Amino acid sequence: MPTKNADGRAPARESSGQAIATVERAADVLMHFAETPSNTLGVTEIADALGMSKAAVHRILASLRVRGLIELDQSTRRYSLGVGAMRLGLAYLDRIDVRRIAAPELVTLSQRTDETATLSIRTGNYRIYVDQVTPAREVIMSVNLGVAHPLHAGASSKAFLAYLAEEEIENYLSLGALEPLTGNTIVDKAKLRRELTSIRDSGFAQSFSERMSGAASVASPILDHHGRPVAVVSVCGPVERFRAEVEECVARLLESTARLSAQMGWNASERG
């Protein structure tokens, strides 16, 4: 049976504008939970931060709780993100295709640097090229897609290795002697550790004939929401020409990987 107001009249239906405003406020509340450093929030905190009344915040939280997006700690009367929010996040992450997302960025990066832009993913103790975009010039670098390369040789490989957890790095280095692919490959483990620290500090790796003679590159990781490398983007070219282009290529590269990392959920402000 339809509900009625105290005077016996049926309540007016919520206008589309009111409905949209309600949805927007609910989205603002959810995003505030996602963006605040605190794991829990009180009604007053939310209301003050978003410029909303406490009554409006109460109504929104009650609705979100019904759907499992928000949880209430009965003892503290503070709220946190619920299982429903986690399910939404996981559903989004399951649908992420890093190759598809990175493809337009590779095109832009190659056009801006006039060099080859590549994308690599990791598979165990190796990484492989899965995509590349080459420039429209006579002399270019081209990579072989699908070929496995060790994680210590070349800019793309070192960019992966540098951003792994310390335990993973040590496990890799404990496998045995590092194989030299050229005379410039870093095979001294102490020197490589210093190189990995430098890569983490600067955000990019560089290589001059370390993996392949005559080739030079700079590379930077695409980070996920935990700060882990899900892929690596590089810019590469003939070593003689590339030396004069390194600074400009690094600038463009870091712009690209920052945008891609943001799409993967990484918040650069959280980087320690």
mmCIF file of N, CA and C in Angstrom, residues 28-72:
data_model
loop_
_atom_site.group_PDB
_atom_site.id
_atom_site.type_symbol
_atom_site.label_atom_id
_atom_site.label_comp_id
_atom_site.label_asym_id
_atom_site.label_seq_id
_atom_site.Cartn_x
_atom_site.Cartn_y
_atom_site.Cartn_z
ATOM 1 N N ASP A 28 30.234 11.515 -3.264
ATOM 2 C CA ASP A 28 31.215 12.350 -2.551
ATOM 3 C C ASP A 28 31.610 11.716 -1.232
ATOM 4 N N VAL A 29 30.638 11.156 -0.533
ATOM 5 C CA VAL A 29 30.933 10.509 0.751
ATOM 6 C C VAL A 29 31.839 9.297 0.548
ATOM 7 N N LEU A 30 31.513 8.460 -0.436
ATOM 8 C CA LEU A 30 32.338 7.280 -0.703
ATOM 9 C C LEU A 30 33.761 7.680 -1.092
ATOM 10 N N MET A 31 33.895 8.684 -1.964
ATOM 11 C CA MET A 31 35.220 9.118 -2.391
ATOM 12 C C MET A 31 36.005 9.725 -1.232
ATOM 13 N N HIS A 32 35.307 10.358 -0.299
ATOM 14 C CA HIS A 32 35.997 10.920 0.870
ATOM 15 C C HIS A 32 36.613 9.806 1.712
ATOM 16 N N PHE A 33 35.898 8.697 1.846
ATOM 17 C CA PHE A 33 36.464 7.550 2.562
ATOM 18 C C PHE A 33 37.697 7.020 1.829
ATOM 19 N N ALA A 34 37.637 6.994 0.506
ATOM 20 C CA ALA A 34 38.744 6.454 -0.280
ATOM 21 C C ALA A 34 39.971 7.351 -0.226
ATOM 22 N N GLU A 35 39.762 8.648 -0.087
ATOM 23 C CA GLU A 35 40.867 9.598 -0.195
ATOM 24 C C GLU A 35 41.438 10.048 1.141
ATOM 25 N N THR A 36 40.708 9.856 2.229
ATOM 26 C CA THR A 36 41.208 10.298 3.529
ATOM 27 C C THR A 36 42.222 9.301 4.086
ATOM 28 N N PRO A 37 43.246 9.760 4.819
ATOM 29 C CA PRO A 37 44.239 8.838 5.386
ATOM 30 C C PRO A 37 43.674 7.935 6.478
ATOM 31 N N SER A 38 42.609 8.389 7.154
ATOM 32 C CA SER A 38 42.044 7.627 8.265
ATOM 33 C C SER A 38 41.207 6.462 7.766
ATOM 34 N N ASN A 39 41.257 5.352 8.484
ATOM 35 C CA ASN A 39 40.461 4.180 8.110
ATOM 36 C C ASN A 39 39.001 4.320 8.527
ATOM 37 N N THR A 40 38.734 5.164 9.522
ATOM 38 C CA THR A 40 37.368 5.359 10.006
ATOM 39 C C THR A 40 37.054 6.847 10.061
ATOM 40 N N LEU A 41 35.779 7.165 9.951
ATOM 41 C CA LEU A 41 35.333 8.555 9.991
ATOM 42 C C LEU A 41 34.041 8.657 10.791
ATOM 43 N N GLY A 42 33.880 9.809 11.452
ATOM 44 C CA GLY A 42 32.643 10.083 12.154
ATOM 45 C C GLY A 42 31.744 10.979 11.325
ATOM 46 N N VAL A 43 30.494 11.044 11.696
ATOM 47 C CA VAL A 43 29.527 11.843 10.945
ATOM 48 C C VAL A 43 29.943 13.304 10.884
ATOM 49 N N THR A 44 30.368 13.855 12.016
ATOM 50 C CA THR A 44 30.758 15.262 12.046
ATOM 51 C C THR A 44 31.945 15.539 11.138
ATOM 52 N N GLU A 45 32.925 14.634 11.141
ATOM 53 C CA GLU A 45 34.096 14.797 10.265
ATOM 54 C C GLU A 45 33.684 14.851 8.798
ATOM 55 N N ILE A 46 32.800 13.946 8.421
ATOM 56 C CA ILE A 46 32.360 13.891 7.025
ATOM 57 C C ILE A 46 31.584 15.151 6.663
ATOM 58 N N ALA A 47 30.670 15.537 7.553
ATOM 59 C CA ALA A 47 29.852 16.718 7.284
ATOM 60 C C ALA A 47 30.709 17.963 7.136
ATOM 61 N N ASP A 48 31.676 18.137 8.024
ATOM 62 C CA ASP A 48 32.554 19.318 7.961
ATOM 63 C C ASP A 48 33.408 19.305 6.699
ATOM 64 N N ALA A 49 33.937 18.144 6.347
ATOM 65 C CA ALA A 49 34.828 18.052 5.180
ATOM 66 C C ALA A 49 34.088 18.312 3.877
ATOM 67 N N LEU A 50 32.828 17.879 3.801
ATOM 68 C CA LEU A 50 32.086 17.964 2.543
ATOM 69 C C LEU A 50 31.084 19.113 2.515
ATOM 70 N N GLY A 51 30.986 19.862 3.620
ATOM 71 C CA GLY A 51 30.046 20.982 3.663
ATOM 72 C C GLY A 51 28.602 20.523 3.627
ATOM 73 N N MET A 52 28.313 19.408 4.259
ATOM 74 C CA MET A 52 26.958 18.857 4.295
ATOM 75 C C MET A 52 26.425 18.900 5.721
ATOM 76 N N SER A 53 25.111 18.826 5.877
ATOM 77 C CA SER A 53 24.525 18.752 7.212
ATOM 78 C C SER A 53 24.725 17.354 7.774
ATOM 79 N N LYS A 54 24.780 17.256 9.097
ATOM 80 C CA LYS A 54 24.938 15.946 9.716
ATOM 81 C C LYS A 54 23.738 15.045 9.439
ATOM 82 N N ALA A 55 22.559 15.652 9.330
ATOM 83 C CA ALA A 55 21.367 14.854 9.020
ATOM 84 C C ALA A 55 21.487 14.222 7.636
ATOM 85 N N ALA A 56 21.989 15.010 6.669
ATOM 86 C CA ALA A 56 22.149 14.482 5.307
ATOM 87 C C ALA A 56 23.189 13.371 5.282
ATOM 88 N N VAL A 57 24.273 13.551 6.023
ATOM 89 C CA VAL A 57 25.323 12.527 6.081
ATOM 90 C C VAL A 57 24.768 11.251 6.713
ATOM 91 N N HIS A 58 23.978 11.400 7.788
ATOM 92 C CA HIS A 58 23.359 10.235 8.421
ATOM 93 C C HIS A 58 22.513 9.452 7.417
ATOM 94 N N ARG A 59 21.700 10.154 6.641
ATOM 95 C CA ARG A 59 20.828 9.481 5.689
ATOM 96 C C ARG A 59 21.639 8.736 4.621
ATOM 97 N N ILE A 60 22.680 9.392 4.128
ATOM 98 C CA ILE A 60 23.511 8.769 3.096
ATOM 99 C C ILE A 60 24.227 7.535 3.645
ATOM 100 N N LEU A 61 24.790 7.654 4.829
ATOM 101 C CA LEU A 61 25.497 6.525 5.428
ATOM 102 C C LEU A 61 24.556 5.354 5.673
ATOM 103 N N ALA A 62 23.337 5.653 6.114
ATOM 104 C CA ALA A 62 22.361 4.588 6.356
ATOM 105 C C ALA A 62 22.051 3.839 5.061
ATOM 106 N N SER A 63 21.902 4.584 3.978
ATOM 107 C CA SER A 63 21.623 3.960 2.685
ATOM 108 C C SER A 63 22.803 3.127 2.206
ATOM 109 N N LEU A 64 24.008 3.656 2.368
ATOM 110 C CA LEU A 64 25.208 2.940 1.933
ATOM 111 C C LEU A 64 25.446 1.684 2.778
ATOM 112 N N ARG A 65 25.069 1.749 4.055
ATOM 113 C CA ARG A 65 25.220 0.577 4.937
ATOM 114 C C ARG A 65 24.322 -0.563 4.472
ATOM 115 N N VAL A 66 23.103 -0.239 4.051
ATOM 116 C CA VAL A 66 22.170 -1.265 3.595
ATOM 117 C C VAL A 66 22.766 -2.060 2.444
ATOM 118 N N ARG A 67 23.558 -1.385 1.616
ATOM 119 C CA ARG A 67 24.145 -2.019 0.433
ATOM 120 C C ARG A 67 25.551 -2.553 0.685
ATOM 121 N N GLY A 68 25.998 -2.505 1.933
ATOM 122 C CA GLY A 68 27.306 -3.061 2.276
ATOM 123 C C GLY A 68 28.483 -2.227 1.844
ATOM 124 N N LEU A 69 28.228 -0.997 1.388
ATOM 125 C CA LEU A 69 29.329 -0.139 0.946
ATOM 126 C C LEU A 69 30.016 0.537 2.120
ATOM 127 N N ILE A 70 29.309 0.689 3.225
ATOM 128 C CA ILE A 70 29.833 1.316 4.426
ATOM 129 C C ILE A 70 29.502 0.435 5.622
ATOM 130 N N GLU A 71 30.405 0.372 6.581
ATOM 131 C CA GLU A 71 30.169 -0.381 7.812
ATOM 132 C C GLU A 71 30.249 0.548 9.021
ATOM 133 N N LEU A 72 29.482 0.240 10.054
ATOM 134 C CA LEU A 72 29.464 1.026 11.294
ATOM 135 C C LEU A 72 30.006 0.196 12.438
#
